[in-house]
mmCIF file of C-alpha atoms in Angstrom:
data_model
loop_
_atom_site.group_PDB
_atom_site.id
_atom_site.type_symbol
_atom_site.label_atom_id
_atom_site.label_comp_id
_atom_site.label_asym_id
_atom_site.label_seq_id
_atom_site.Cartn_x
_atom_site.Cartn_y
_atom_site.Cartn_z
ATOM 1 C CA MET A 585 29.336 -10.911 -7.186
ATOM 2 C CA THR A 586 30.652 -7.584 -5.943
ATOM 3 C CA SER A 587 28.215 -5.913 -3.572
ATOM 4 C CA VAL A 588 27.485 -2.264 -3.741
ATOM 5 C CA PRO A 589 28.180 -0.219 -0.593
ATOM 6 C CA ASP A 590 24.995 0.822 1.265
ATOM 7 C CA VAL A 591 25.404 4.606 1.130
ATOM 8 C CA ALA A 592 23.276 7.406 -0.111
ATOM 9 C CA ASP A 593 24.761 9.643 -2.750
ATOM 10 C CA SER A 594 22.702 12.838 -3.200
ATOM 11 C CA SER A 595 25.133 14.646 -5.398
ATOM 12 C CA ALA A 596 24.888 11.971 -8.065
ATOM 13 C CA ALA A 597 21.085 12.292 -7.986
ATOM 14 C CA GLY A 598 21.333 16.048 -8.505
ATOM 15 C CA LEU A 599 19.741 16.692 -5.099
ATOM 16 C CA SER A 600 20.987 19.216 -2.559
ATOM 17 C CA ALA A 601 20.658 16.637 0.255
ATOM 18 C CA THR A 602 19.485 13.094 0.609
ATOM 19 C CA ASP A 603 16.987 12.596 3.417
ATOM 20 C CA PRO A 604 17.846 9.341 5.216
ATOM 21 C CA THR A 605 14.277 9.074 6.444
ATOM 22 C CA VAL A 606 13.164 8.734 2.804
ATOM 23 C CA TRP A 607 16.081 6.889 1.138
ATOM 24 C CA ARG A 608 18.311 4.030 2.225
ATOM 25 C CA VAL A 609 20.323 4.280 -0.988
ATOM 26 C CA LEU A 610 19.950 7.001 -3.702
ATOM 27 C CA ARG A 611 21.982 7.328 -6.906
ATOM 28 C CA ALA A 612 21.405 8.466 -10.470
ATOM 29 C CA PRO A 613 20.428 5.862 -11.344
ATOM 30 C CA LEU A 614 20.836 3.071 -8.856
ATOM 31 C CA LEU A 615 19.897 0.608 -11.637
ATOM 32 C CA PRO A 616 19.609 1.693 -15.277
ATOM 33 C CA PRO A 617 16.927 0.486 -17.621
ATOM 34 C CA THR A 618 17.424 -2.958 -19.180
ATOM 35 C CA GLY A 619 15.186 -2.209 -22.142
ATOM 36 C CA THR A 620 13.050 0.493 -23.714
ATOM 37 C CA GLY A 621 9.278 0.921 -23.683
ATOM 38 C CA PRO A 622 6.366 2.830 -22.264
ATOM 39 C CA LEU A 623 8.152 3.746 -19.022
ATOM 40 C CA ASP A 624 11.202 5.403 -20.793
ATOM 41 C CA GLY A 625 12.551 8.200 -18.655
ATOM 42 C CA LEU A 626 10.632 7.358 -15.501
ATOM 43 C CA SER A 627 12.407 6.796 -12.182
ATOM 44 C CA VAL A 628 11.290 4.399 -9.476
ATOM 45 C CA ALA A 629 11.767 4.426 -5.684
ATOM 46 C CA VAL A 630 11.767 0.756 -4.636
ATOM 47 C CA LYS A 631 10.622 -0.201 -1.183
ATOM 48 C CA ASP A 632 13.245 -1.859 0.915
ATOM 49 C CA LEU A 633 11.546 -5.302 0.630
ATOM 50 C CA PHE A 634 12.227 -6.028 -3.041
ATOM 51 C CA ALA A 635 15.369 -7.815 -4.117
ATOM 52 C CA LEU A 636 17.639 -5.729 -6.359
ATOM 53 C CA GLU A 637 20.708 -7.387 -7.844
ATOM 54 C CA GLY A 638 23.851 -6.431 -5.963
ATOM 55 C CA PHE A 639 21.994 -4.885 -3.041
ATOM 56 C CA THR A 640 20.774 -6.192 0.348
ATOM 57 C CA VAL A 641 17.215 -6.065 1.613
ATOM 58 C CA GLY A 642 17.032 -4.291 4.956
ATOM 59 C CA ALA A 643 13.258 -4.295 5.567
ATOM 60 C CA GLY A 644 13.509 -1.114 7.647
ATOM 61 C CA ASN A 645 15.615 -2.692 10.375
ATOM 62 C CA PRO A 646 19.362 -1.995 10.938
ATOM 63 C CA ALA A 647 20.082 -5.430 12.404
ATOM 64 C CA ARG A 648 18.388 -7.234 9.558
ATOM 65 C CA LEU A 649 20.346 -5.024 7.079
ATOM 66 C CA ALA A 650 23.657 -5.745 8.788
ATOM 67 C CA GLY A 651 23.176 -9.509 8.460
ATOM 68 C CA ALA A 652 21.818 -9.513 4.882
ATOM 69 C CA VAL A 653 23.791 -10.635 1.855
ATOM 70 C CA PRO A 654 23.534 -8.957 -1.585
ATOM 71 C CA GLU A 655 20.839 -10.304 -3.820
ATOM 72 C CA THR A 656 21.854 -12.199 -6.905
ATOM 73 C CA THR A 657 18.686 -11.354 -8.942
ATOM 74 C CA THR A 658 16.159 -8.556 -9.182
ATOM 75 C CA ALA A 659 12.616 -9.182 -8.032
ATOM 76 C CA ALA A 660 10.019 -9.725 -10.736
ATOM 77 C CA ALA A 661 8.149 -6.395 -10.343
ATOM 78 C CA PRO A 662 11.124 -4.007 -10.463
ATOM 79 C CA ALA A 663 12.707 -6.118 -13.200
ATOM 80 C CA ALA A 664 9.639 -5.650 -15.372
ATOM 81 C CA LEU A 665 9.781 -1.874 -14.833
ATOM 82 C CA LEU A 666 13.443 -1.818 -15.799
ATOM 83 C CA ALA A 667 12.688 -3.829 -18.954
ATOM 84 C CA ALA A 668 10.005 -1.300 -19.935
ATOM 85 C CA GLY A 669 12.439 1.602 -19.810
ATOM 86 C CA ALA A 670 12.277 2.873 -16.182
ATOM 87 C CA SER A 671 15.336 3.271 -14.016
ATOM 88 C CA VAL A 672 15.572 2.612 -10.261
ATOM 89 C CA ALA A 673 16.496 5.822 -8.459
ATOM 90 C CA GLY A 674 17.100 4.162 -5.138
ATOM 91 C CA ILE A 675 15.971 2.015 -2.239
ATOM 92 C CA ALA A 676 13.283 3.685 -0.180
ATOM 93 C CA ARG A 677 12.597 3.327 3.588
ATOM 94 C CA THR A 678 9.840 1.224 4.959
ATOM 95 C CA ASP A 679 8.360 0.559 8.393
ATOM 96 C CA GLU A 680 10.014 -2.451 9.975
ATOM 97 C CA PHE A 681 9.131 -5.601 8.077
ATOM 98 C CA ALA A 682 6.134 -3.598 6.643
ATOM 99 C CA TYR A 683 4.240 -4.251 9.872
ATOM 100 C CA SER A 684 2.843 -0.691 10.312
ATOM 101 C CA LEU A 685 0.616 1.889 8.574
ATOM 102 C CA ALA A 686 2.276 4.977 10.104
ATOM 103 C CA GLY A 687 5.688 5.477 8.495
ATOM 104 C CA THR A 688 7.257 6.276 11.888
ATOM 105 C CA ASN A 689 10.341 4.072 11.778
ATOM 106 C CA ALA A 690 11.989 4.040 15.230
ATOM 107 C CA HIS A 691 15.496 3.611 13.753
ATOM 108 C CA TYR A 692 15.467 5.923 10.741
ATOM 109 C CA GLY A 693 12.802 8.483 11.580
ATOM 110 C CA THR A 694 9.619 9.611 9.865
ATOM 111 C CA PRO A 695 9.742 10.641 6.149
ATOM 112 C CA PRO A 696 8.332 14.136 5.390
ATOM 113 C CA ASN A 697 4.842 14.723 4.186
ATOM 114 C CA PRO A 698 5.146 17.587 1.731
ATOM 115 C CA ARG A 699 1.371 17.865 1.187
ATOM 116 C CA ALA A 700 0.756 18.114 4.939
ATOM 117 C CA PRO A 701 3.888 19.419 6.671
ATOM 118 C CA GLY A 702 4.100 18.505 10.325
ATOM 119 C CA ARG A 703 2.111 15.309 9.812
ATOM 120 C CA ILE A 704 3.191 11.693 9.374
ATOM 121 C CA SER A 705 3.854 10.166 5.992
ATOM 122 C CA GLY A 706 1.820 6.994 6.281
ATOM 123 C CA GLY A 707 3.306 3.544 5.659
ATOM 124 C CA SER A 708 4.534 1.032 5.387
ATOM 125 C CA SER A 709 5.446 2.162 1.873
ATOM 126 C CA SER A 710 6.565 5.352 3.523
ATOM 127 C CA GLY A 711 9.769 6.224 1.707
ATOM 128 C CA SER A 712 8.348 5.294 -1.643
ATOM 129 C CA ALA A 713 5.433 7.634 -1.068
ATOM 130 C CA SER A 714 7.487 10.570 0.208
ATOM 131 C CA ALA A 715 10.021 10.175 -2.630
ATOM 132 C CA VAL A 716 7.195 10.577 -5.156
ATOM 133 C CA SER A 717 5.529 13.377 -3.229
ATOM 134 C CA LEU A 718 8.879 15.240 -3.021
ATOM 135 C CA GLY A 719 9.359 14.852 -6.776
ATOM 136 C CA GLN A 720 12.506 12.678 -6.319
ATOM 137 C CA ALA A 721 10.999 9.711 -8.137
ATOM 138 C CA ASP A 722 8.118 9.317 -10.604
ATOM 139 C CA VAL A 723 6.919 5.968 -9.244
ATOM 140 C CA GLY A 724 6.953 4.569 -5.715
ATOM 141 C CA LEU A 725 7.025 0.780 -5.929
ATOM 142 C CA GLY A 726 5.631 -0.686 -2.728
ATOM 143 C CA THR A 727 3.433 -3.353 -1.144
ATOM 144 C CA ASP A 728 0.042 -3.387 0.472
ATOM 145 C CA THR A 729 -0.892 -6.047 2.965
ATOM 146 C CA GLY A 730 -3.277 -4.091 5.223
ATOM 147 C CA GLY A 731 -3.264 -0.678 3.611
ATOM 148 C CA SER A 732 0.397 0.164 3.014
ATOM 149 C CA ILE A 733 -0.217 1.826 -0.377
ATOM 150 C CA ARG A 734 -3.666 3.300 0.334
ATOM 151 C CA VAL A 735 -2.771 5.024 3.598
ATOM 152 C CA PRO A 736 0.333 6.987 2.427
ATOM 153 C CA ALA A 737 -1.537 7.755 -0.798
ATOM 154 C CA ALA A 738 -4.355 9.323 1.288
ATOM 155 C CA TYR A 739 -2.048 11.130 3.665
ATOM 156 C CA GLN A 740 0.103 12.589 0.940
ATOM 157 C CA GLY A 741 -2.410 13.317 -1.814
ATOM 158 C CA LEU A 742 -1.092 10.646 -4.211
ATOM 159 C CA TYR A 743 -2.589 8.210 -6.668
ATOM 160 C CA GLY A 744 -2.119 4.554 -5.643
ATOM 161 C CA ILE A 745 -3.219 1.046 -6.448
ATOM 162 C CA ARG A 746 -3.290 -2.160 -4.478
ATOM 163 C CA THR A 747 -3.516 -4.964 -7.047
ATOM 164 C CA SER A 748 -5.684 -8.109 -7.087
ATOM 165 C CA HIS A 749 -4.159 -10.966 -5.224
ATOM 166 C CA GLY A 750 -1.894 -12.837 -7.564
ATOM 167 C CA ALA A 751 -2.094 -10.257 -10.356
ATOM 168 C CA VAL A 752 1.488 -9.095 -10.012
ATOM 169 C CA SER A 753 4.302 -11.523 -9.169
ATOM 170 C CA VAL A 754 5.710 -11.355 -5.594
ATOM 171 C CA GLU A 755 8.812 -13.289 -6.634
ATOM 172 C CA GLY A 756 11.782 -11.679 -4.926
ATOM 173 C CA LEU A 757 9.643 -9.853 -2.339
ATOM 174 C CA LEU A 758 10.313 -10.311 1.363
ATOM 175 C CA PRO A 759 6.887 -11.378 2.675
ATOM 176 C CA LEU A 760 4.964 -10.242 5.713
ATOM 177 C CA ALA A 761 1.713 -12.230 5.434
ATOM 178 C CA PRO A 762 1.532 -14.135 2.182
ATOM 179 C CA SER A 763 -2.264 -14.538 2.278
ATOM 180 C CA PHE A 764 -2.645 -10.771 1.935
ATOM 181 C CA ASP A 765 0.635 -9.386 0.502
ATOM 182 C CA THR A 766 0.203 -7.568 -2.850
ATOM 183 C CA VAL A 767 2.388 -5.344 -5.020
ATOM 184 C CA GLY A 768 1.270 -1.753 -5.449
ATOM 185 C CA TRP A 769 2.601 1.657 -6.565
ATOM 186 C CA LEU A 770 2.142 5.342 -6.009
ATOM 187 C CA THR A 771 2.362 8.273 -8.456
ATOM 188 C CA ARG A 772 1.586 11.967 -8.676
ATOM 189 C CA ASP A 773 -0.834 11.567 -11.579
ATOM 190 C CA ALA A 774 -3.235 9.032 -12.990
ATOM 191 C CA ALA A 775 -1.522 8.663 -16.374
ATOM 192 C CA THR A 776 1.719 7.429 -14.803
ATOM 193 C CA LEU A 777 -0.201 5.118 -12.464
ATOM 194 C CA ALA A 778 -1.895 3.563 -15.464
ATOM 195 C CA ALA A 779 1.279 3.302 -17.510
ATOM 196 C CA VAL A 780 2.909 1.225 -14.810
ATOM 197 C CA GLY A 781 -0.219 -0.989 -14.709
ATOM 198 C CA GLU A 782 -0.041 -1.590 -18.469
ATOM 199 C CA VAL A 783 3.433 -3.105 -17.818
ATOM 200 C CA LEU A 784 2.849 -5.049 -14.588
ATOM 201 C CA LEU A 785 -0.743 -6.223 -15.070
ATOM 202 C CA PRO A 786 -2.218 -8.864 -17.334
ATOM 203 C CA ASP A 787 -5.098 -7.543 -19.377
ATOM 204 C CA ALA A 788 -7.759 -9.835 -17.978
ATOM 205 C CA ALA A 789 -10.654 -7.390 -18.626
ATOM 206 C CA THR A 790 -13.234 -8.558 -21.150
ATOM 207 C CA HIS A 791 -14.642 -5.177 -22.001
ATOM 208 C CA ASP A 792 -14.097 -3.236 -25.176
ATOM 209 C CA ALA A 793 -11.563 -0.632 -24.083
ATOM 210 C CA ALA A 794 -12.493 1.802 -26.893
ATOM 211 C CA ALA A 795 -16.170 1.620 -25.925
ATOM 212 C CA ALA A 796 -15.371 2.174 -22.339
ATOM 213 C CA SER A 797 -13.265 5.217 -23.194
ATOM 214 C CA THR A 798 -16.244 6.646 -25.075
ATOM 215 C CA HIS A 799 -19.069 5.747 -22.770
ATOM 216 C CA GLY A 800 -17.362 5.920 -19.367
ATOM 217 C CA ALA A 801 -17.473 3.603 -16.387
ATOM 218 C CA ALA A 802 -21.029 2.513 -16.982
ATOM 219 C CA ALA A 803 -19.694 0.522 -20.016
ATOM 220 C CA VAL A 804 -17.352 -1.393 -17.723
ATOM 221 C CA PHE A 805 -18.884 -1.661 -14.257
ATOM 222 C CA THR A 806 -22.423 -2.658 -13.366
ATOM 223 C CA GLY A 807 -22.934 -0.060 -10.679
ATOM 224 C CA MET A 808 -21.416 1.737 -7.634
ATOM 225 C CA SER A 809 -22.140 1.337 -3.977
ATOM 226 C CA VAL A 810 -21.268 4.074 -1.542
ATOM 227 C CA PRO A 811 -22.309 2.630 1.885
ATOM 228 C CA PRO A 812 -22.968 5.362 4.436
ATOM 229 C CA GLU A 813 -21.915 2.854 7.128
ATOM 230 C CA LEU A 814 -18.393 2.884 5.744
ATOM 231 C CA LEU A 815 -18.227 6.633 5.227
ATOM 232 C CA ALA A 816 -19.222 7.013 8.902
ATOM 233 C CA LEU A 817 -16.103 5.169 9.955
ATOM 234 C CA ALA A 818 -13.926 8.122 8.812
ATOM 235 C CA GLU A 819 -13.686 11.703 10.031
ATOM 236 C CA PRO A 820 -16.612 13.827 8.821
ATOM 237 C CA GLY A 821 -14.526 15.909 6.469
ATOM 238 C CA ILE A 822 -13.425 12.805 4.585
ATOM 239 C CA GLY A 823 -16.939 11.612 4.150
ATOM 240 C CA GLU A 824 -17.933 15.057 2.874
ATOM 241 C CA ALA A 825 -15.158 14.991 0.223
ATOM 242 C CA ILE A 826 -16.182 11.511 -0.885
ATOM 243 C CA ARG A 827 -19.892 12.373 -1.220
ATOM 244 C CA GLU A 828 -18.868 15.228 -3.496
ATOM 245 C CA PHE A 829 -16.533 13.001 -5.499
ATOM 246 C CA VAL A 830 -19.138 10.338 -6.306
ATOM 247 C CA SER A 831 -21.262 12.820 -8.205
ATOM 248 C CA ALA A 832 -18.670 12.824 -11.031
ATOM 249 C CA PRO A 833 -20.397 12.048 -14.383
ATOM 250 C CA GLU A 834 -17.643 9.512 -15.236
ATOM 251 C CA LEU A 835 -18.882 7.255 -12.405
ATOM 252 C CA PRO A 836 -21.929 5.026 -12.416
ATOM 253 C CA PRO A 837 -24.912 6.263 -10.427
ATOM 254 C CA ALA A 838 -24.335 5.765 -6.719
ATOM 255 C CA ASP A 839 -26.526 3.652 -4.526
ATOM 256 C CA THR A 840 -26.587 3.188 -0.775
ATOM 257 C CA VAL A 841 -27.165 -0.516 -0.470
ATOM 258 C CA PRO A 842 -26.411 -1.421 3.196
ATOM 259 C CA PHE A 843 -22.992 -2.977 3.718
ATOM 260 C CA PRO A 844 -22.726 -5.623 6.433
ATOM 261 C CA ALA A 845 -20.761 -3.184 8.627
ATOM 262 C CA ALA A 846 -21.809 -5.026 11.790
ATOM 263 C CA GLU A 847 -19.508 -7.866 10.647
ATOM 264 C CA LEU A 848 -16.459 -5.630 10.309
ATOM 265 C CA ALA A 849 -15.117 -5.984 13.831
ATOM 266 C CA GLY A 850 -15.181 -9.777 13.552
ATOM 267 C CA TRP A 851 -13.655 -9.745 10.084
ATOM 268 C CA LEU A 852 -10.851 -7.424 11.186
ATOM 269 C CA ALA A 853 -10.083 -9.595 14.161
ATOM 270 C CA ALA A 854 -9.817 -12.617 11.888
ATOM 271 C CA PHE A 855 -7.684 -10.659 9.389
ATOM 272 C CA GLN A 856 -5.284 -9.551 12.080
ATOM 273 C CA THR A 857 -5.108 -13.076 13.516
ATOM 274 C CA VAL A 858 -4.099 -14.585 10.236
ATOM 275 C CA GLN A 859 -1.785 -11.690 9.373
ATOM 276 C CA GLY A 860 -0.065 -11.976 12.720
ATOM 277 C CA PHE A 861 0.288 -15.757 12.601
ATOM 278 C CA GLU A 862 1.801 -15.593 9.090
ATOM 279 C CA ALA A 863 4.119 -12.687 10.079
ATOM 280 C CA TRP A 864 5.452 -14.708 12.954
ATOM 281 C CA GLN A 865 5.954 -17.719 10.734
ATOM 282 C CA GLN A 866 7.979 -15.545 8.335
ATOM 283 C CA HIS A 867 10.025 -13.577 10.854
ATOM 284 C CA GLY A 868 9.703 -15.082 14.332
ATOM 285 C CA ALA A 869 12.834 -17.157 14.243
ATOM 286 C CA TRP A 870 14.913 -14.082 13.262
ATOM 287 C CA ILE A 871 13.281 -11.912 15.921
ATOM 288 C CA GLU A 872 13.899 -14.469 18.687
ATOM 289 C CA THR A 873 17.590 -14.470 17.837
ATOM 290 C CA HIS A 874 17.849 -10.655 17.657
ATOM 291 C CA PRO A 875 16.200 -9.514 20.887
ATOM 292 C CA GLY A 876 15.731 -5.752 21.246
ATOM 293 C CA SER A 877 16.211 -5.112 17.528
ATOM 294 C CA LEU A 878 12.687 -3.870 16.846
ATOM 295 C CA GLY A 879 11.062 -0.512 17.624
ATOM 296 C CA ALA A 880 8.508 -0.585 20.414
ATOM 297 C CA ASP A 881 5.390 -0.427 18.198
ATOM 298 C CA VAL A 882 6.400 -3.151 15.771
ATOM 299 C CA ALA A 883 7.881 -5.248 18.599
ATOM 300 C CA GLY A 884 4.514 -5.081 20.313
ATOM 301 C CA ARG A 885 2.738 -6.415 17.236
ATOM 302 C CA PHE A 886 5.206 -9.247 16.829
ATOM 303 C CA ALA A 887 4.887 -10.121 20.537
ATOM 304 C CA THR A 888 1.111 -10.493 20.069
ATOM 305 C CA ALA A 889 1.647 -12.435 16.864
ATOM 306 C CA SER A 890 3.962 -14.866 18.653
ATOM 307 C CA ARG A 891 1.085 -16.015 20.905
ATOM 308 C CA ILE A 892 -1.329 -16.972 18.082
ATOM 309 C CA THR A 893 -1.755 -20.693 17.726
ATOM 310 C CA ALA A 894 -2.247 -22.681 14.599
ATOM 311 C CA GLU A 895 -5.746 -23.559 15.806
ATOM 312 C CA GLN A 896 -6.657 -19.917 16.266
ATOM 313 C CA ALA A 897 -5.315 -19.088 12.827
ATOM 314 C CA GLU A 898 -7.332 -21.820 11.183
ATOM 315 C CA ALA A 899 -10.492 -20.696 12.961
ATOM 316 C CA ALA A 900 -9.831 -17.195 11.715
ATOM 317 C CA ARG A 901 -9.318 -18.476 8.170
ATOM 318 C CA ASP A 902 -12.773 -20.022 8.344
ATOM 319 C CA VAL A 903 -14.226 -16.618 9.171
ATOM 320 C CA LEU A 904 -12.303 -14.995 6.295
ATOM 321 C CA ARG A 905 -13.450 -17.629 3.757
ATOM 322 C CA SER A 906 -17.058 -16.744 4.500
ATOM 323 C CA ALA A 907 -16.269 -13.033 4.580
ATOM 324 C CA ARG A 908 -14.465 -13.255 1.234
ATOM 325 C CA GLN A 909 -17.538 -14.733 -0.429
ATOM 326 C CA ARG A 910 -19.872 -12.103 1.041
ATOM 327 C CA ILE A 911 -17.613 -9.174 0.097
ATOM 328 C CA ARG A 912 -17.162 -10.434 -3.487
ATOM 329 C CA ALA A 913 -20.885 -10.989 -3.818
ATOM 330 C CA PHE A 914 -21.539 -7.449 -2.589
ATOM 331 C CA VAL A 915 -19.085 -5.968 -5.067
ATOM 332 C CA GLY A 916 -20.229 -8.184 -7.954
ATOM 333 C CA GLY A 917 -19.344 -6.488 -11.212
ATOM 334 C CA GLY A 918 -19.499 -3.026 -9.750
ATOM 335 C CA LEU A 919 -17.558 -0.647 -7.651
ATOM 336 C CA LEU A 920 -17.399 -0.191 -3.871
ATOM 337 C CA VAL A 921 -16.430 3.288 -2.653
ATOM 338 C CA LEU A 922 -15.059 3.911 0.808
ATOM 339 C CA PRO A 923 -12.380 6.047 2.552
ATOM 340 C CA SER A 924 -8.751 5.098 2.015
ATOM 341 C CA ALA A 925 -8.014 5.943 5.627
ATOM 342 C CA SER A 926 -10.214 6.744 8.596
ATOM 343 C CA SER A 927 -8.459 10.076 9.288
ATOM 344 C CA VAL A 928 -6.138 12.605 7.777
ATOM 345 C CA ALA A 929 -2.492 12.136 8.668
ATOM 346 C CA PRO A 930 -1.918 12.562 12.391
ATOM 347 C CA LEU A 931 0.334 15.325 13.561
ATOM 348 C CA LEU A 932 3.927 14.445 14.448
ATOM 349 C CA THR A 933 3.344 16.021 17.772
ATOM 350 C CA GLU A 934 0.541 13.513 18.417
ATOM 351 C CA VAL A 935 2.725 10.479 17.781
ATOM 352 C CA GLY A 936 6.030 11.626 19.268
ATOM 353 C CA GLN A 937 9.598 11.141 18.033
ATOM 354 C CA SER A 938 11.017 8.707 20.576
ATOM 355 C CA SER A 939 11.662 5.014 20.475
ATOM 356 C CA ALA A 940 8.099 4.600 21.805
ATOM 357 C CA LEU A 941 6.695 6.087 18.595
ATOM 358 C CA GLY A 942 3.019 5.971 18.138
ATOM 359 C CA GLY A 943 1.511 4.715 21.280
ATOM 360 C CA SER A 944 -2.226 5.101 21.766
ATOM 361 C CA THR A 945 -2.681 7.581 18.905
ATOM 362 C CA ILE A 946 -1.179 5.327 16.238
ATOM 363 C CA ASP A 947 -2.985 2.284 17.656
ATOM 364 C CA ALA A 948 -6.342 4.068 17.456
ATOM 365 C CA VAL A 949 -5.781 5.338 13.941
ATOM 366 C CA ARG A 950 -4.569 1.897 12.868
ATOM 367 C CA ARG A 951 -7.680 0.168 14.227
ATOM 368 C CA GLY A 952 -10.000 2.688 12.598
ATOM 369 C CA THR A 953 -8.288 2.581 9.249
ATOM 370 C CA MET A 954 -7.916 -1.227 9.129
ATOM 371 C CA GLN A 955 -11.682 -1.631 9.466
ATOM 372 C CA LEU A 956 -11.777 -0.061 6.032
ATOM 373 C CA THR A 957 -8.624 -1.417 4.432
ATOM 374 C CA CYS A 958 -9.156 -5.054 5.484
ATOM 375 C CA ILE A 959 -12.243 -5.362 3.250
ATOM 376 C CA ALA A 960 -10.306 -5.631 0.011
ATOM 377 C CA GLY A 961 -7.519 -7.620 1.681
ATOM 378 C CA ILE A 962 -9.948 -10.271 2.815
ATOM 379 C CA ALA A 963 -11.581 -10.481 -0.579
ATOM 380 C CA GLY A 964 -8.422 -10.249 -2.656
ATOM 381 C CA LEU A 965 -9.763 -7.357 -4.689
ATOM 382 C CA PRO A 966 -8.003 -4.497 -6.400
ATOM 383 C CA VAL A 967 -8.279 -0.978 -4.943
ATOM 384 C CA LEU A 968 -7.650 2.323 -6.587
ATOM 385 C CA SER A 969 -6.888 5.180 -4.173
ATOM 386 C CA LEU A 970 -7.476 8.720 -5.520
ATOM 387 C CA PRO A 971 -6.477 11.990 -3.828
ATOM 388 C CA LEU A 972 -9.133 14.235 -2.406
ATOM 389 C CA VAL A 973 -9.069 17.291 -0.097
ATOM 390 C CA THR A 974 -11.088 17.748 3.038
ATOM 391 C CA PRO A 975 -13.060 21.007 3.561
ATOM 392 C CA GLY A 976 -10.200 21.989 5.886
ATOM 393 C CA GLY A 977 -7.682 21.683 3.069
ATOM 394 C CA LEU A 978 -5.893 18.552 4.120
ATOM 395 C CA PRO A 979 -5.186 15.589 1.787
ATOM 396 C CA CYS A 980 -7.337 12.488 2.098
ATOM 397 C CA GLY A 981 -8.160 9.569 -0.129
ATOM 398 C CA VAL A 982 -11.077 7.736 -1.660
ATOM 399 C CA SER A 983 -10.769 4.007 -2.359
ATOM 400 C CA ILE A 984 -12.549 2.455 -5.242
ATOM 401 C CA VAL A 985 -12.741 -1.365 -4.896
ATOM 402 C CA GLY A 986 -13.367 -3.268 -8.105
ATOM 403 C CA PRO A 987 -13.995 -6.830 -9.127
ATOM 404 C CA VAL A 988 -11.094 -9.265 -9.018
ATOM 405 C CA HIS A 989 -8.586 -8.857 -11.847
ATOM 406 C CA ARG A 990 -10.239 -5.717 -13.092
ATOM 407 C CA ASP A 991 -7.231 -3.703 -12.065
ATOM 408 C CA LEU A 992 -6.640 -2.174 -15.530
ATOM 409 C CA ASP A 993 -10.241 -1.107 -15.722
ATOM 410 C CA LEU A 994 -9.763 0.761 -12.434
ATOM 411 C CA LEU A 995 -6.579 2.421 -13.785
ATOM 412 C CA ARG A 996 -8.382 3.470 -16.939
ATOM 413 C CA LEU A 997 -11.173 4.915 -14.789
ATOM 414 C CA ALA A 998 -8.623 6.868 -12.807
ATOM 415 C CA CYS A 999 -7.413 8.488 -16.096
ATOM 416 C CA ARG A 1000 -11.012 9.484 -17.044
ATOM 417 C CA LEU A 1001 -11.531 10.952 -13.585
ATOM 418 C CA SER A 1002 -8.250 12.807 -13.487
ATOM 419 C CA PRO A 1003 -8.104 16.562 -14.188
ATOM 420 C CA ARG A 1004 -6.762 17.318 -17.617
#
């Protein structure tokens, strides 16, 4: 097979300039549709973790990209989008090996955040999110292990979904932590988000879709919990925006049943232990043979991961098995509402632009946000992230966690909630 050179071509895409912080490769199109269907005319920015036939997977790291060979097949998720009429616009940047929530790649830079200029993009589906936010793609195909769809969606005012574990095939996807890795996507509107879901997701819902459309979420979900303990984990302006949002008539009546928030610190520690152990199993051998190839922030996470023993990982899995049961029981057949991220996007001046990107600011934001995002990851549940605005005018996000494999119901709810 003849490989395609790894260069960005902005003129072919009709753009005045290609931003290398957003795109690794951009053409018009990079891959044309292989069929026709509900996604005719839509363009997709594909995160640099998915195999695309004829192209290499760089995973946000120049050394990894240099040693990669062109893929012989296209990963299942982008292949399904192509078969439904979409085209692939290009390969979008990611944080290294998807092991970050910031979007601040030490090698390629930080993609812009058009909705909040001067602030970070969020990651690790950073390029996919910025491409959509900039209007250079209709769909940002990405992944979400610990929040990598939900965080950039919140920071950039986008719609996003993290799917139920196992709902969308990860065939052809470079893994980070297989116990938690899921496929997700970002769009500028709810209708496009749902259209992609109709292609990628099995219709496992048992409800009558027509009745649900007529009678609203109450016909589909048994209730809605908005725990104040979880709202309190985010900045006050985010909590205020969410409290206003949950009064929408399309939503079930909100209750304030206490969430076991006191358990969150232990659950997050267990989540990060298993995530780190699996990440090192996936990439440790490569990292050991390529010393100095990682940016400082991601290198620090992998260094911590390298010290996790199999015994520690198994003990953490025991914690997660119990937590999974408790979270699923809490959600039941209803909805759990919480912030998509603990803060608005930090300022670029707060995180710096050097090889030591992030530092204490990114670490603190990551810890706060992952207390929220780990809940669905532990339970394997789908999460819809919808854009809101703080009283100060900055984008933020609300996450709606639903029962397992009720992804399509969440997407249909997003359409009912969306401004017309």
